[in-house]
Tab-separated table of C-alpha atoms in Angstrom:
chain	number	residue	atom	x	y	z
Z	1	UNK	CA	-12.573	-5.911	-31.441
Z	2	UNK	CA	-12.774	-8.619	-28.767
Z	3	UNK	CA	-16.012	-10.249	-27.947
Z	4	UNK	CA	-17.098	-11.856	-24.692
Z	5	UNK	CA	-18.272	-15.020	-24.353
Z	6	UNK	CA	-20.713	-15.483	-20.956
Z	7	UNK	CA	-20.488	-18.118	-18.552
Z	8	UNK	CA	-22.390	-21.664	-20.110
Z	9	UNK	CA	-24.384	-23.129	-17.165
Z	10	UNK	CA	-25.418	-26.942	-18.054
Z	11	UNK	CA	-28.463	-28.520	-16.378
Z	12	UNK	CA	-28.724	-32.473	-17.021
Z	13	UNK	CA	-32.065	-34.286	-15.677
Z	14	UNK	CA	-30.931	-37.964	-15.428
Z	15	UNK	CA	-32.834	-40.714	-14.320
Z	16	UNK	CA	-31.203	-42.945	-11.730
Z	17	UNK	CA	-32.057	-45.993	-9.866
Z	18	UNK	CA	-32.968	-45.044	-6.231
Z	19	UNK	CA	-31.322	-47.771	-4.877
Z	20	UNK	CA	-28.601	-46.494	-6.680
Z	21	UNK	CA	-27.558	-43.479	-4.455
Z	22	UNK	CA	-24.086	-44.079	-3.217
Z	23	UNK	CA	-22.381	-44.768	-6.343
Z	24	UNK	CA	-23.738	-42.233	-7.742
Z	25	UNK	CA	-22.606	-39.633	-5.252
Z	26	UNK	CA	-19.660	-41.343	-6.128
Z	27	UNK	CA	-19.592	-40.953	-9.866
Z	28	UNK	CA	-20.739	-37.391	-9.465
Z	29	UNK	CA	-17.816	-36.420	-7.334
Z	30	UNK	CA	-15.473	-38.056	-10.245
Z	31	UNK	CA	-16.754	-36.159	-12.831
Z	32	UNK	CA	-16.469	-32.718	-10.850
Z	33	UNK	CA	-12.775	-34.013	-9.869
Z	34	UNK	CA	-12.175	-33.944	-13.650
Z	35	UNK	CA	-14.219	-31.418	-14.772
Z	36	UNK	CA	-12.862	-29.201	-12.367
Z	37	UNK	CA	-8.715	-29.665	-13.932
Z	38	UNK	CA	-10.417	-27.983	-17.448
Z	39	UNK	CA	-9.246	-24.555	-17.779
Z	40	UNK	CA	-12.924	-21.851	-17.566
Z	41	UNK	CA	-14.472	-24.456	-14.863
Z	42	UNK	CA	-16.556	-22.333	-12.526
Z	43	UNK	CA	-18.268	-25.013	-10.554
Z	44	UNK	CA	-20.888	-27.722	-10.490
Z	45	UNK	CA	-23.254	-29.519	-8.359
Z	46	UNK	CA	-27.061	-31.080	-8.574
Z	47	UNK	CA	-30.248	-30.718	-6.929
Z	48	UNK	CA	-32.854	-33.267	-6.512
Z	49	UNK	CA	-36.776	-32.467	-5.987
Z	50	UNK	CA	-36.878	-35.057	-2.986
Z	51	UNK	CA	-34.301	-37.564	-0.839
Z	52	UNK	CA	-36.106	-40.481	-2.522
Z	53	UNK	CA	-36.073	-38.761	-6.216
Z	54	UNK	CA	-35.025	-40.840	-8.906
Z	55	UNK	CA	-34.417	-37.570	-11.111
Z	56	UNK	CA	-31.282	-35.849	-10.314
Z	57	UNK	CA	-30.614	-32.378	-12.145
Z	58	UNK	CA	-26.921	-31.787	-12.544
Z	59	UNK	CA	-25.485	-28.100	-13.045
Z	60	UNK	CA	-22.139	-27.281	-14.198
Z	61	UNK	CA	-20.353	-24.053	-15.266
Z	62	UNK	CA	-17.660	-23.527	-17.499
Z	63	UNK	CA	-16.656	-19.569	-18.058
Z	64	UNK	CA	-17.379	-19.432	-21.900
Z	65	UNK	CA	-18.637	-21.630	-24.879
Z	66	UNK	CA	-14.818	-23.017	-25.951
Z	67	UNK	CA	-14.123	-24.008	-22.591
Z	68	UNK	CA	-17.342	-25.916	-21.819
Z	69	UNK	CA	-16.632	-27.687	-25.497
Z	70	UNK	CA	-13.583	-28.653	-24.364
Z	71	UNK	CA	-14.772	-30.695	-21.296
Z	72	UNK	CA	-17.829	-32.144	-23.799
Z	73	UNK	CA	-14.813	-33.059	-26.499
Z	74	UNK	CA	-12.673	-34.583	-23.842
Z	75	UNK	CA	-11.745	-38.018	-23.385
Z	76	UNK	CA	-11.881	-37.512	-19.662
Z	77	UNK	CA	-15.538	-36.797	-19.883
Z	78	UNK	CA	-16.028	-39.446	-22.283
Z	79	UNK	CA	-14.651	-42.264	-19.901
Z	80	UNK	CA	-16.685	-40.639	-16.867
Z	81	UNK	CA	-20.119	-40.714	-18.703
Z	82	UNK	CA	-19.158	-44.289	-19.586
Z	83	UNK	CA	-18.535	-45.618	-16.296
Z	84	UNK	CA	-22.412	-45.035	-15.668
Z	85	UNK	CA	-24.257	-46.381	-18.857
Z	86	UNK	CA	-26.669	-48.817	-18.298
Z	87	UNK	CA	-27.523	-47.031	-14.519
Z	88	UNK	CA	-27.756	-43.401	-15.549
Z	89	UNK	CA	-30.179	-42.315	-17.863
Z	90	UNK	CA	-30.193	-38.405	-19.267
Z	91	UNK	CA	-33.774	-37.403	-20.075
Z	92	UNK	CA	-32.983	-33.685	-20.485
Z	93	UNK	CA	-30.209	-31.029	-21.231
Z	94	UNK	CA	-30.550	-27.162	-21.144
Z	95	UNK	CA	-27.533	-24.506	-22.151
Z	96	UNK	CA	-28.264	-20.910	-20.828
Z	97	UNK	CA	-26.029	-18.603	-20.742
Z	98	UNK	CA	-28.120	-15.805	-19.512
Z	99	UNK	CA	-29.691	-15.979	-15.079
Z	100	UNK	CA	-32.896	-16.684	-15.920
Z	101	UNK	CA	-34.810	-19.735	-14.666
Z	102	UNK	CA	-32.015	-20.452	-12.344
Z	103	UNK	CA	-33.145	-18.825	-9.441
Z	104	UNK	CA	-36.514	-21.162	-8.825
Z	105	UNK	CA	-36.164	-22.696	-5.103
Z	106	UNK	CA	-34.827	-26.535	-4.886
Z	107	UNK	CA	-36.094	-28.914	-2.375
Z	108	UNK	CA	-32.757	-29.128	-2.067
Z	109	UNK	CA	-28.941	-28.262	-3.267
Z	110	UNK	CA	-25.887	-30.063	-2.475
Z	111	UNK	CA	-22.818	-28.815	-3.787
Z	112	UNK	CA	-19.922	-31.123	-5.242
Z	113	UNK	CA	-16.939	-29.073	-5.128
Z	114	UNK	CA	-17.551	-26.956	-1.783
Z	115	UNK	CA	-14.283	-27.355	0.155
Z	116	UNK	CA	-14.668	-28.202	3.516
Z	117	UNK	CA	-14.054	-25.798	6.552
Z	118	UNK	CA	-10.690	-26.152	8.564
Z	119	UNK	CA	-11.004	-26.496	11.803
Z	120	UNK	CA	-9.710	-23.357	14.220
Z	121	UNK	CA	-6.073	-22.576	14.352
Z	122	UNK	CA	-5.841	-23.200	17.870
Z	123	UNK	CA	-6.855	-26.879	16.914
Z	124	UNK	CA	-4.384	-27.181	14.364
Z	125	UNK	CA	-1.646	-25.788	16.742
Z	126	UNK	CA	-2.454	-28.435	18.995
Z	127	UNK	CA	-2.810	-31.480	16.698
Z	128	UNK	CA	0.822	-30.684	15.258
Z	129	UNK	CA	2.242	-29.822	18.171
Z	130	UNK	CA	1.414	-33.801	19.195
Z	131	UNK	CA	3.295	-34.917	16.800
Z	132	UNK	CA	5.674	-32.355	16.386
Z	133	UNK	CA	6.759	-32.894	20.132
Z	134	UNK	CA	7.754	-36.435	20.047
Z	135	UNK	CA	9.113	-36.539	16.307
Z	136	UNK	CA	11.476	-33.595	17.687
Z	137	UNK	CA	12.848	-35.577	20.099
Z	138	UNK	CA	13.218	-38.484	18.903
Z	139	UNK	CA	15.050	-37.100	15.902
Z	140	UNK	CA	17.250	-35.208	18.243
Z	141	UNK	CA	18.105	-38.107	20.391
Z	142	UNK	CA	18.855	-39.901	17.723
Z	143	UNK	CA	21.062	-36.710	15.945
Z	144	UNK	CA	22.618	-36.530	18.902
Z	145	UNK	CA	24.102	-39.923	19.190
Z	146	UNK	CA	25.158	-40.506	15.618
Z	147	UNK	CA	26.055	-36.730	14.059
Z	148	UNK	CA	26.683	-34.587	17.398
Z	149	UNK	CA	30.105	-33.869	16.224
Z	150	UNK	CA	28.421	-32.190	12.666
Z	151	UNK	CA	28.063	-28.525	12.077
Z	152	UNK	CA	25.268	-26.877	13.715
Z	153	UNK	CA	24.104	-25.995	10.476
Z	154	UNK	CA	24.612	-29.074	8.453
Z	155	UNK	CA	22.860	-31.291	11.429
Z	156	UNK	CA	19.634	-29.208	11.428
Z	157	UNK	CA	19.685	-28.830	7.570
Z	158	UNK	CA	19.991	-33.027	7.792
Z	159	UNK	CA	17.091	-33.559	10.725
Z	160	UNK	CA	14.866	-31.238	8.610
Z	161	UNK	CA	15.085	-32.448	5.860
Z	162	UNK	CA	13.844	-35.836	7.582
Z	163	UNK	CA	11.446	-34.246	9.729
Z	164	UNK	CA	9.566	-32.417	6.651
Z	165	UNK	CA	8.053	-35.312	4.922
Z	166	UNK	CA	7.715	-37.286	8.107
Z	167	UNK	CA	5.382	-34.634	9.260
Z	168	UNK	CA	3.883	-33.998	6.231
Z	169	UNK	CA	3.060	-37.329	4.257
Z	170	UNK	CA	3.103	-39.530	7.752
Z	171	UNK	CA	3.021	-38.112	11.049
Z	172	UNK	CA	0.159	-35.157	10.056
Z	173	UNK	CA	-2.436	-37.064	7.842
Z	174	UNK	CA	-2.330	-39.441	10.779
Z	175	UNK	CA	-3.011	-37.704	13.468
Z	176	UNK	CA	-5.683	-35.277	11.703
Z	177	UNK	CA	-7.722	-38.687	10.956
Z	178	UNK	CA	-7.712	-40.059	14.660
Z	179	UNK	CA	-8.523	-36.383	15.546
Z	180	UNK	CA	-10.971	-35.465	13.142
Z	181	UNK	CA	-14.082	-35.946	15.658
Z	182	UNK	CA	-12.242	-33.142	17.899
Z	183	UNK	CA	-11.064	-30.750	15.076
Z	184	UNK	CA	-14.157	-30.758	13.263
Z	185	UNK	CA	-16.642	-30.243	16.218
């Protein structure tokens, strides 16, 4: 017979300086960054009772009881809850693995791990197309000039294979950051 295990939600009151906020937004993102490489994550994040609340109530999830004790047991976690002693202080921890109590309204929720939306595909189109344009031709001109008397084949495979982490690690990041205030409007 093979018994389930329920999802372990972890709530952690801590106590934080006020003046205090940035690095801990900080520290909080680290520890979901890690948290979230453990095999039976299911998310995180933290909810304080005001903007000016020195209590901060952190929720994470891990799918069953071995997986959340092997994020407790880890070294990882170790080193991220030792980065903050002296400025965080825990006054409280609750285990439930059942939905109750979890549903009482916040003054407010912000989420650590929510992915951020991507912008419309027509944006996208056009922000690599600006860079796709230029590199193209430029790597053409030049392919033309020193390899024009290569195989069709063997110069594309070659200008490719240049072009892919050009675009990729360089040309793309690059752009999207000078661009960001248009693709995320």
């Amino acid at each position: 017979m093979v018994t389930m295990s329920a999802p372990v939600t972890v709530s952690v009151t801590r106590h934080v300086d006020p003046s205090h906020t940035t690095q801990m937004l900080a520290w909080m993102q680290a520890g979901t960054s890690m948290a979230e490489k453990f095999d039976g994550f299911l998310g995180s994040g933290w909810v304080r009772p005001s903007a000016d609340s020195a209590d901060w109530h952190m929720l994470y999830r891990f799918a069953d009881a071995e997986a959340l004790a092997a994020w407790e047991a880890s070294p990882q976690r170790a080193w991220w809850l030792e980065a903050a002693a002296g400025d965080v202080v825990e006054s409280r921890r609750e285990r439930r693995t059942g939905i109750e109590g979890w549903f009482d309204e916040p003054a407010s929720v912000e989420l650590l791990s929510a992915a951020p939306t991507a912008p419309p595909r027509w944006k996208q189109m056009i922000v690599i197309y600006l860079v796709f344009l230029p590199l193209s031709l430029a790597a053409n001109a030049v392919a033309s000039q020193t390899i024009a008397d290569w195989a069709l084949v063997a110069r594309v495979v070659l200008v490719t294979t240049v072009m892919t982490p050009l675009m990729t690690y360089v040309f793309l990041p690059w752009i999207t950051r000078r661009m960001a205030w248009w693709l995320h409007r």
